Amino acid sequence: MATKKYTVTLPEELAEEIRAEVGSGGFSRYVTQAIERQRERDHLHEFVGWWEAEHGEVTDEELARAEAERLSLQRQYAERKARSVSDRRAS
């Protein structure tokens, strides 16, 4: 992907915290990834707006079911990861 240099204004303290964590060479990559994540959120927000316009607002019950499913999947992932680590250590 082609790149182009832009000038942006950031709070100095925030910028220096990030630079200290990622180094001067990683600063642009960090900012690029942050902007990409924000764009993903913006697109998701647009999609949810469209979905709700087509199908009605998401109910609290639907949100609770989705959250329960997310937590279940997260637990399954953590368990598989833990088993994988213990299997590698046993080998």
XYZ file of C-alpha atoms in Angstrom:
91
model
C 0.000 0.000 0.000
C 1.315 3.411 -0.908
C 1.915 5.800 1.950
C 1.861 9.553 2.220
C 3.054 11.778 5.022
C 0.414 13.853 6.842
C 0.620 16.307 9.676
C -1.708 15.711 12.615
C -1.941 17.366 15.979
C -2.017 15.093 19.030
C -1.914 15.760 22.742
C 1.799 15.760 23.555
C 1.499 13.531 26.618
C -0.445 10.879 24.692
C 1.952 10.944 21.750
C 4.983 10.625 24.024
C 3.400 7.710 25.928
C 2.825 5.873 22.666
C 6.298 6.671 21.327
C 7.830 5.382 24.579
C 5.909 2.115 24.243
C 6.419 1.435 20.535
C 9.569 3.385 19.698
C 9.825 6.087 17.083
C 9.825 3.528 14.253
C 6.541 1.998 15.409
C 4.666 5.238 15.972
C 3.208 5.541 12.459
C 2.196 1.879 12.444
C 0.483 2.319 15.823
C -1.446 5.387 14.659
C -2.404 3.652 11.393
C -3.741 0.624 13.275
C -5.690 2.873 15.651
C -7.306 4.671 12.716
C -8.118 1.343 11.035
C -9.806 0.069 14.222
C -11.844 3.274 14.489
C -12.974 2.930 10.866
C -14.044 -0.659 11.582
C -16.091 0.613 14.544
C -17.624 3.350 12.394
C -18.599 0.821 9.718
C -20.028 -1.538 12.332
C -22.057 1.334 13.800
C -23.421 2.115 10.313
C -24.280 -1.557 9.789
C -26.103 -1.791 13.138
C -28.067 1.335 12.227
C -29.066 -0.209 8.912
C -29.918 -3.549 10.555
C -32.099 -1.919 13.181
C -33.858 0.190 10.531
C -34.651 -3.012 8.629
C -35.431 -5.350 11.534
C -36.135 -3.189 14.577
C -33.932 -2.359 17.522
C -31.914 -5.101 19.155
C -33.640 -6.039 22.400
C -32.004 -6.408 25.802
C -32.766 -10.131 25.609
C -30.993 -10.438 22.255
C -28.018 -8.510 23.618
C -27.893 -10.780 26.674
C -27.969 -13.913 24.475
C -25.227 -12.538 22.251
C -23.093 -11.655 25.279
C -23.612 -15.116 26.772
C -22.561 -16.690 23.467
C -19.492 -14.437 23.269
C -18.458 -15.384 26.807
C -18.966 -19.074 26.046
C -16.796 -18.835 22.935
C -14.177 -16.899 24.869
C -14.088 -19.643 27.546
C -13.812 -22.357 24.883
C -10.929 -20.513 23.268
C -9.134 -20.061 26.600
C -9.591 -23.757 27.428
C -8.244 -24.869 24.043
C -5.319 -22.506 24.341
C -4.531 -23.812 27.847
C -4.710 -27.429 26.622
C -2.449 -26.592 23.685
C 0.147 -25.037 25.978
C 0.040 -27.986 28.391
C 0.273 -30.455 25.474
C 3.372 -28.659 24.162
C 4.948 -28.675 27.610
C 4.250 -32.420 27.990
C 5.974 -33.194 24.674
